[in-house]
């Protein structure tokens, strides 16, 4: 199964995305959610998700910086 991380600084948006999609039907599961870029980066390093669905404007690291850090760490995670 494909692991997905949902990142948004508004917790209700993370919950909304998590509940709107039938992840099992798509062969995916939610590896976690994060409410800021620093938390998301740590989860990415720990969980190695296949896909990260991320907001762009967040505290800590923004979405673009998050992608940059993941690439520098040698991860080939896909970002949406």
PDB file of N, CA and C in Angstrom:
ATOM      1  N   UNK A   1       0.838  -1.187   0.000  1.00  0.00           N
ATOM      2  CA  UNK A   1       0.000   0.000   0.000  1.00  0.00           C
ATOM      3  C   UNK A   1       0.877   1.243   0.000  1.00  0.00           C
ATOM      4  N   UNK A   2       0.340   2.282  -0.542  1.00  0.00           N
ATOM      5  CA  UNK A   2       1.011   3.571  -0.653  1.00  0.00           C
ATOM      6  C   UNK A   2       0.751   4.401   0.610  1.00  0.00           C
ATOM      7  N   UNK A   3       1.830   4.936   1.212  1.00  0.00           N
ATOM      8  CA  UNK A   3       1.685   5.762   2.420  1.00  0.00           C
ATOM      9  C   UNK A   3       1.534   7.228   2.042  1.00  0.00           C
ATOM     10  N   UNK A   4       0.596   7.900   2.712  1.00  0.00           N
ATOM     11  CA  UNK A   4       0.286   9.302   2.444  1.00  0.00           C
ATOM     12  C   UNK A   4       0.425  10.112   3.733  1.00  0.00           C
ATOM     13  N   UNK A   5       1.049  11.282   3.613  1.00  0.00           N
ATOM     14  CA  UNK A   5       1.125  12.241   4.712  1.00  0.00           C
ATOM     15  C   UNK A   5       0.361  13.486   4.293  1.00  0.00           C
ATOM     16  N   UNK A   6      -0.496  13.992   5.174  1.00  0.00           N
ATOM     17  CA  UNK A   6      -1.274  15.201   4.908  1.00  0.00           C
ATOM     18  C   UNK A   6      -0.728  16.317   5.792  1.00  0.00           C
ATOM     19  N   UNK A   7      -0.398  17.462   5.159  1.00  0.00           N
ATOM     20  CA  UNK A   7       0.212  18.571   5.890  1.00  0.00           C
ATOM     21  C   UNK A   7      -0.551  19.862   5.606  1.00  0.00           C
ATOM     22  N   UNK A   8      -1.062  20.485   6.651  1.00  0.00           N
ATOM     23  CA  UNK A   8      -1.708  21.791   6.544  1.00  0.00           C
ATOM     24  C   UNK A   8      -1.688  22.426   7.918  1.00  0.00           C
ATOM     25  N   UNK A   9      -1.490  23.730   7.976  1.00  0.00           N
ATOM     26  CA  UNK A   9      -1.430  24.403   9.271  1.00  0.00           C
ATOM     27  C   UNK A   9      -2.797  24.536   9.924  1.00  0.00           C
ATOM     28  N   UNK A  10      -3.843  24.183   9.221  1.00  0.00           N
ATOM     29  CA  UNK A  10      -5.186  24.180   9.794  1.00  0.00           C
ATOM     30  C   UNK A  10      -5.626  22.724   9.951  1.00  0.00           C
ATOM     31  N   UNK A  11      -5.737  22.296  11.206  1.00  0.00           N
ATOM     32  CA  UNK A  11      -6.018  20.890  11.507  1.00  0.00           C
ATOM     33  C   UNK A  11      -7.298  20.389  10.847  1.00  0.00           C
ATOM     34  N   UNK A  12      -8.306  21.257  10.741  1.00  0.00           N
ATOM     35  CA  UNK A  12      -9.568  20.801  10.142  1.00  0.00           C
ATOM     36  C   UNK A  12      -9.406  20.493   8.656  1.00  0.00           C
ATOM     37  N   UNK A  13      -8.467  21.136   7.979  1.00  0.00           N
ATOM     38  CA  UNK A  13      -8.202  20.826   6.559  1.00  0.00           C
ATOM     39  C   UNK A  13      -7.584  19.439   6.450  1.00  0.00           C
ATOM     40  N   UNK A  14      -6.649  19.122   7.331  1.00  0.00           N
ATOM     41  CA  UNK A  14      -6.064  17.771   7.342  1.00  0.00           C
ATOM     42  C   UNK A  14      -7.154  16.733   7.546  1.00  0.00           C
ATOM     43  N   UNK A  15      -8.018  16.970   8.516  1.00  0.00           N
ATOM     44  CA  UNK A  15      -9.100  16.035   8.809  1.00  0.00           C
ATOM     45  C   UNK A  15     -10.064  15.918   7.628  1.00  0.00           C
ATOM     46  N   UNK A  16     -10.356  17.040   6.981  1.00  0.00           N
ATOM     47  CA  UNK A  16     -11.243  17.038   5.823  1.00  0.00           C
ATOM     48  C   UNK A  16     -10.672  16.182   4.696  1.00  0.00           C
ATOM     49  N   UNK A  17      -9.406  16.389   4.367  1.00  0.00           N
ATOM     50  CA  UNK A  17      -8.768  15.602   3.302  1.00  0.00           C
ATOM     51  C   UNK A  17      -8.755  14.122   3.688  1.00  0.00           C
ATOM     52  N   UNK A  18      -8.447  13.857   4.932  1.00  0.00           N
ATOM     53  CA  UNK A  18      -8.398  12.473   5.404  1.00  0.00           C
ATOM     54  C   UNK A  18      -9.757  11.782   5.264  1.00  0.00           C
ATOM     55  N   UNK A  19     -10.841  12.521   5.523  1.00  0.00           N
ATOM     56  CA  UNK A  19     -12.181  11.926   5.506  1.00  0.00           C
ATOM     57  C   UNK A  19     -12.876  11.963   4.153  1.00  0.00           C
ATOM     58  N   UNK A  20     -12.421  12.805   3.233  1.00  0.00           N
ATOM     59  CA  UNK A  20     -13.082  12.924   1.930  1.00  0.00           C
ATOM     60  C   UNK A  20     -12.746  11.800   0.959  1.00  0.00           C
ATOM     61  N   UNK A  21     -11.634  11.144   1.182  1.00  0.00           N
ATOM     62  CA  UNK A  21     -11.145  10.151   0.221  1.00  0.00           C
ATOM     63  C   UNK A  21     -11.254   8.758   0.825  1.00  0.00           C
ATOM     64  N   UNK A  22     -11.648   7.797  -0.011  1.00  0.00           N
ATOM     65  CA  UNK A  22     -11.641   6.396   0.400  1.00  0.00           C
ATOM     66  C   UNK A  22     -10.248   5.850   0.106  1.00  0.00           C
ATOM     67  N   UNK A  23      -9.344   6.039   1.062  1.00  0.00           N
ATOM     68  CA  UNK A  23      -7.931   5.703   0.871  1.00  0.00           C
ATOM     69  C   UNK A  23      -7.731   4.212   0.622  1.00  0.00           C
ATOM     70  N   UNK A  24      -8.496   3.358   1.305  1.00  0.00           N
ATOM     71  CA  UNK A  24      -8.367   1.915   1.104  1.00  0.00           C
ATOM     72  C   UNK A  24      -8.658   1.516  -0.336  1.00  0.00           C
ATOM     73  N   UNK A  25      -9.696   2.106  -0.903  1.00  0.00           N
ATOM     74  CA  UNK A  25     -10.078   1.792  -2.277  1.00  0.00           C
ATOM     75  C   UNK A  25      -8.958   2.152  -3.253  1.00  0.00           C
ATOM     76  N   UNK A  26      -8.192   3.175  -2.918  1.00  0.00           N
ATOM     77  CA  UNK A  26      -7.082   3.607  -3.775  1.00  0.00           C
ATOM     78  C   UNK A  26      -5.786   2.859  -3.483  1.00  0.00           C
ATOM     79  N   UNK A  27      -5.821   1.972  -2.508  1.00  0.00           N
ATOM     80  CA  UNK A  27      -4.611   1.244  -2.138  1.00  0.00           C
ATOM     81  C   UNK A  27      -3.635   2.112  -1.362  1.00  0.00           C
ATOM     82  N   UNK A  28      -4.174   3.048  -0.590  1.00  0.00           N
ATOM     83  CA  UNK A  28      -3.353   3.985   0.173  1.00  0.00           C
ATOM     84  C   UNK A  28      -3.805   4.010   1.626  1.00  0.00           C
ATOM     85  N   UNK A  29      -2.905   4.455   2.496  1.00  0.00           N
ATOM     86  CA  UNK A  29      -3.273   4.673   3.892  1.00  0.00           C
ATOM     87  C   UNK A  29      -2.558   5.906   4.410  1.00  0.00           C
ATOM     88  N   UNK A  30      -3.172   6.543   5.390  1.00  0.00           N
ATOM     89  CA  UNK A  30      -2.650   7.784   5.947  1.00  0.00           C
ATOM     90  C   UNK A  30      -1.565   7.432   6.976  1.00  0.00           C
ATOM     91  N   UNK A  31      -0.333   7.828   6.672  1.00  0.00           N
ATOM     92  CA  UNK A  31       0.795   7.590   7.574  1.00  0.00           C
ATOM     93  C   UNK A  31       0.805   8.611   8.706  1.00  0.00           C
ATOM     94  N   UNK A  32       0.098   9.728   8.506  1.00  0.00           N
ATOM     95  CA  UNK A  32       0.027  10.742   9.538  1.00  0.00           C
ATOM     96  C   UNK A  32      -0.423  12.074   8.983  1.00  0.00           C
ATOM     97  N   UNK A  33      -0.598  13.017   9.899  1.00  0.00           N
ATOM     98  CA  UNK A  33      -0.909  14.396   9.534  1.00  0.00           C
ATOM     99  C   UNK A  33       0.042  15.299  10.319  1.00  0.00           C
ATOM    100  N   UNK A  34       0.294  16.474   9.775  1.00  0.00           N
ATOM    101  CA  UNK A  34       1.155  17.450  10.445  1.00  0.00           C
ATOM    102  C   UNK A  34       0.571  18.835  10.250  1.00  0.00           C
ATOM    103  N   UNK A  35       0.794  19.703  11.252  1.00  0.00           N
ATOM    104  CA  UNK A  35       0.242  21.052  11.198  1.00  0.00           C
ATOM    105  C   UNK A  35       1.291  22.135  10.997  1.00  0.00           C
ATOM    106  N   UNK A  36       2.528  21.746  10.756  1.00  0.00           N
ATOM    107  CA  UNK A  36       3.554  22.711  10.362  1.00  0.00           C
ATOM    108  C   UNK A  36       4.661  21.976   9.610  1.00  0.00           C
ATOM    109  N   UNK A  37       5.483  22.725   8.929  1.00  0.00           N
ATOM    110  CA  UNK A  37       6.505  22.137   8.079  1.00  0.00           C
ATOM    111  C   UNK A  37       7.569  21.362   8.825  1.00  0.00           C
ATOM    112  N   UNK A  38       7.968  21.821  10.004  1.00  0.00           N
ATOM    113  CA  UNK A  38       8.996  21.124  10.780  1.00  0.00           C
ATOM    114  C   UNK A  38       8.494  19.756  11.246  1.00  0.00           C
ATOM    115  N   UNK A  39       7.248  19.721  11.719  1.00  0.00           N
ATOM    116  CA  UNK A  39       6.649  18.454  12.129  1.00  0.00           C
ATOM    117  C   UNK A  39       6.542  17.519  10.927  1.00  0.00           C
ATOM    118  N   UNK A  40       6.123  18.069   9.799  1.00  0.00           N
ATOM    119  CA  UNK A  40       5.986  17.272   8.580  1.00  0.00           C
ATOM    120  C   UNK A  40       7.322  16.678   8.152  1.00  0.00           C
ATOM    121  N   UNK A  41       8.372  17.484   8.202  1.00  0.00           N
ATOM    122  CA  UNK A  41       9.693  16.997   7.806  1.00  0.00           C
ATOM    123  C   UNK A  41      10.139  15.837   8.692  1.00  0.00           C
ATOM    124  N   UNK A  42       9.902  15.931   9.981  1.00  0.00           N
ATOM    125  CA  UNK A  42      10.280  14.843  10.884  1.00  0.00           C
ATOM    126  C   UNK A  42       9.487  13.575  10.568  1.00  0.00           C
ATOM    127  N   UNK A  43       8.192  13.731  10.285  1.00  0.00           N
ATOM    128  CA  UNK A  43       7.375  12.566   9.925  1.00  0.00           C
ATOM    129  C   UNK A  43       7.852  11.973   8.608  1.00  0.00           C
ATOM    130  N   UNK A  44       8.224  12.820   7.657  1.00  0.00           N
ATOM    131  CA  UNK A  44       8.742  12.327   6.371  1.00  0.00           C
ATOM    132  C   UNK A  44      10.000  11.495   6.596  1.00  0.00           C
ATOM    133  N   UNK A  45      10.900  11.978   7.438  1.00  0.00           N
ATOM    134  CA  UNK A  45      12.136  11.229   7.724  1.00  0.00           C
ATOM    135  C   UNK A  45      11.836   9.907   8.431  1.00  0.00           C
ATOM    136  N   UNK A  46      10.881   9.913   9.344  1.00  0.00           N
ATOM    137  CA  UNK A  46      10.555   8.718  10.122  1.00  0.00           C
ATOM    138  C   UNK A  46       9.726   7.705   9.340  1.00  0.00           C
ATOM    139  N   UNK A  47       8.709   8.181   8.641  1.00  0.00           N
ATOM    140  CA  UNK A  47       7.718   7.299   8.000  1.00  0.00           C
ATOM    141  C   UNK A  47       7.996   7.010   6.521  1.00  0.00           C
ATOM    142  N   UNK A  48       8.776   7.872   5.868  1.00  0.00           N
ATOM    143  CA  UNK A  48       9.081   7.721   4.436  1.00  0.00           C
ATOM    144  C   UNK A  48       7.811   7.536   3.593  1.00  0.00           C
ATOM    145  N   UNK A  49       6.890   8.519   3.646  1.00  0.00           N
ATOM    146  CA  UNK A  49       5.652   8.372   2.864  1.00  0.00           C
ATOM    147  C   UNK A  49       5.939   8.422   1.363  1.00  0.00           C
ATOM    148  N   UNK A  50       5.071   7.771   0.600  1.00  0.00           N
ATOM    149  CA  UNK A  50       5.184   7.799  -0.856  1.00  0.00           C
ATOM    150  C   UNK A  50       4.678   9.120  -1.421  1.00  0.00           C
ATOM    151  N   UNK A  51       3.641   9.665  -0.770  1.00  0.00           N
ATOM    152  CA  UNK A  51       3.006  10.909  -1.230  1.00  0.00           C
ATOM    153  C   UNK A  51       2.811  11.836  -0.034  1.00  0.00           C
ATOM    154  N   UNK A  52       3.114  13.115  -0.232  1.00  0.00           N
ATOM    155  CA  UNK A  52       2.829  14.142   0.756  1.00  0.00           C
ATOM    156  C   UNK A  52       1.886  15.151   0.110  1.00  0.00           C
ATOM    157  N   UNK A  53       0.726  15.349   0.715  1.00  0.00           N
ATOM    158  CA  UNK A  53      -0.219  16.373   0.285  1.00  0.00           C
ATOM    159  C   UNK A  53       0.001  17.551   1.219  1.00  0.00           C
ATOM    160  N   UNK A  54       0.519  18.658   0.686  1.00  0.00           N
ATOM    161  CA  UNK A  54       0.955  19.742   1.557  1.00  0.00           C
ATOM    162  C   UNK A  54       0.426  21.105   1.134  1.00  0.00           C
ATOM    163  N   UNK A  55       0.134  21.901   2.145  1.00  0.00           N
ATOM    164  CA  UNK A  55      -0.139  23.321   1.962  1.00  0.00           C
ATOM    165  C   UNK A  55       1.189  23.990   1.591  1.00  0.00           C
ATOM    166  N   UNK A  56       1.137  25.145   0.982  1.00  0.00           N
ATOM    167  CA  UNK A  56       2.356  25.894   0.656  1.00  0.00           C
ATOM    168  C   UNK A  56       2.722  26.834   1.794  1.00  0.00           C
ATOM    169  N   UNK A  57       1.778  27.616   2.257  1.00  0.00           N
ATOM    170  CA  UNK A  57       2.049  28.614   3.308  1.00  0.00           C
ATOM    171  C   UNK A  57       1.806  28.012   4.686  1.00  0.00           C
ATOM    172  N   UNK A  58       2.923  27.785   5.406  1.00  0.00           N
ATOM    173  CA  UNK A  58       2.845  27.224   6.758  1.00  0.00           C
ATOM    174  C   UNK A  58       3.982  27.804   7.589  1.00  0.00           C
ATOM    175  N   UNK A  59       3.861  27.653   8.906  1.00  0.00           N
ATOM    176  CA  UNK A  59       4.941  28.092   9.783  1.00  0.00           C
ATOM    177  C   UNK A  59       6.045  27.041   9.797  1.00  0.00           C
ATOM    178  N   UNK A  60       7.186  27.417  10.306  1.00  0.00           N
ATOM    179  CA  UNK A  60       8.336  26.509  10.328  1.00  0.00           C
ATOM    180  C   UNK A  60       8.942  26.445   8.948  1.00  0.00           C
ATOM    181  N   UNK A  61       8.667  25.396   8.240  1.00  0.00           N
ATOM    182  CA  UNK A  61       9.044  25.271   6.826  1.00  0.00           C
ATOM    183  C   UNK A  61       7.784  25.442   6.000  1.00  0.00           C
ATOM    184  N   UNK A  62       7.849  26.219   4.923  1.00  0.00           N
ATOM    185  CA  UNK A  62       6.683  26.259   4.034  1.00  0.00           C
ATOM    186  C   UNK A  62       6.742  25.033   3.117  1.00  0.00           C
ATOM    187  N   UNK A  63       5.723  24.844   2.313  1.00  0.00           N
ATOM    188  CA  UNK A  63       5.637  23.657   1.465  1.00  0.00           C
ATOM    189  C   UNK A  63       6.796  23.509   0.501  1.00  0.00           C
ATOM    190  N   UNK A  64       7.272  24.613  -0.067  1.00  0.00           N
ATOM    191  CA  UNK A  64       8.391  24.570  -1.013  1.00  0.00           C
ATOM    192  C   UNK A  64       9.680  24.191  -0.285  1.00  0.00           C
ATOM    193  N   UNK A  65       9.899  24.767   0.892  1.00  0.00           N
ATOM    194  CA  UNK A  65      11.082  24.418   1.681  1.00  0.00           C
ATOM    195  C   UNK A  65      11.030  22.949   2.115  1.00  0.00           C
ATOM    196  N   UNK A  66       9.849  22.463   2.406  1.00  0.00           N
ATOM    197  CA  UNK A  66       9.669  21.067   2.786  1.00  0.00           C
ATOM    198  C   UNK A  66      10.115  20.146   1.646  1.00  0.00           C
ATOM    199  N   UNK A  67       9.714  20.464   0.445  1.00  0.00           N
ATOM    200  CA  UNK A  67      10.129  19.683  -0.721  1.00  0.00           C
ATOM    201  C   UNK A  67      11.649  19.738  -0.863  1.00  0.00           C
ATOM    202  N   UNK A  68      12.210  20.934  -0.742  1.00  0.00           N
ATOM    203  CA  UNK A  68      13.656  21.124  -0.877  1.00  0.00           C
ATOM    204  C   UNK A  68      14.416  20.273   0.155  1.00  0.00           C
ATOM    205  N   UNK A  69      13.976  20.296   1.410  1.00  0.00           N
ATOM    206  CA  UNK A  69      14.642  19.514   2.460  1.00  0.00           C
ATOM    207  C   UNK A  69      14.533  18.009   2.184  1.00  0.00           C
ATOM    208  N   UNK A  70      13.370  17.562   1.721  1.00  0.00           N
ATOM    209  CA  UNK A  70      13.191  16.140   1.413  1.00  0.00           C
ATOM    210  C   UNK A  70      14.117  15.715   0.281  1.00  0.00           C
ATOM    211  N   UNK A  71      14.270  16.570  -0.720  1.00  0.00           N
ATOM    212  CA  UNK A  71      15.170  16.261  -1.834  1.00  0.00           C
ATOM    213  C   UNK A  71      16.623  16.235  -1.380  1.00  0.00           C
ATOM    214  N   UNK A  72      16.993  17.180  -0.519  1.00  0.00           N
ATOM    215  CA  UNK A  72      18.359  17.203   0.016  1.00  0.00           C
ATOM    216  C   UNK A  72      18.662  15.950   0.835  1.00  0.00           C
ATOM    217  N   UNK A  73      17.634  15.392   1.470  1.00  0.00           N
ATOM    218  CA  UNK A  73      17.804  14.168   2.259  1.00  0.00           C
ATOM    219  C   UNK A  73      17.831  12.926   1.373  1.00  0.00           C
ATOM    220  N   UNK A  74      17.675  13.116   0.063  1.00  0.00           N
ATOM    221  CA  UNK A  74      17.732  12.005  -0.877  1.00  0.00           C
ATOM    222  C   UNK A  74      16.439  11.230  -1.010  1.00  0.00           C
ATOM    223  N   UNK A  75      15.341  11.798  -0.559  1.00  0.00           N
ATOM    224  CA  UNK A  75      14.051  11.112  -0.622  1.00  0.00           C
ATOM    225  C   UNK A  75      13.378  11.384  -1.958  1.00  0.00           C
ATOM    226  N   UNK A  76      12.712  10.384  -2.492  1.00  0.00           N
ATOM    227  CA  UNK A  76      12.008  10.579  -3.765  1.00  0.00           C
ATOM    228  C   UNK A  76      10.493  10.623  -3.555  1.00  0.00           C
ATOM    229  N   UNK A  77      10.076  11.142  -2.420  1.00  0.00           N
ATOM    230  CA  UNK A  77       8.658  11.315  -2.096  1.00  0.00           C
ATOM    231  C   UNK A  77       7.989  12.209  -3.127  1.00  0.00           C
ATOM    232  N   UNK A  78       6.781  11.869  -3.513  1.00  0.00           N
ATOM    233  CA  UNK A  78       5.993  12.718  -4.419  1.00  0.00           C
ATOM    234  C   UNK A  78       5.201  13.719  -3.605  1.00  0.00           C
ATOM    235  N   UNK A  79       5.158  14.958  -4.080  1.00  0.00           N
ATOM    236  CA  UNK A  79       4.449  16.032  -3.371  1.00  0.00           C
ATOM    237  C   UNK A  79       3.295  16.559  -4.197  1.00  0.00           C
ATOM    238  N   UNK A  80       2.186  16.793  -3.518  1.00  0.00           N
ATOM    239  CA  UNK A  80       1.014  17.436  -4.127  1.00  0.00           C
ATOM    240  C   UNK A  80       0.729  18.673  -3.331  1.00  0.00           C
TER     241      UNK A  80
END
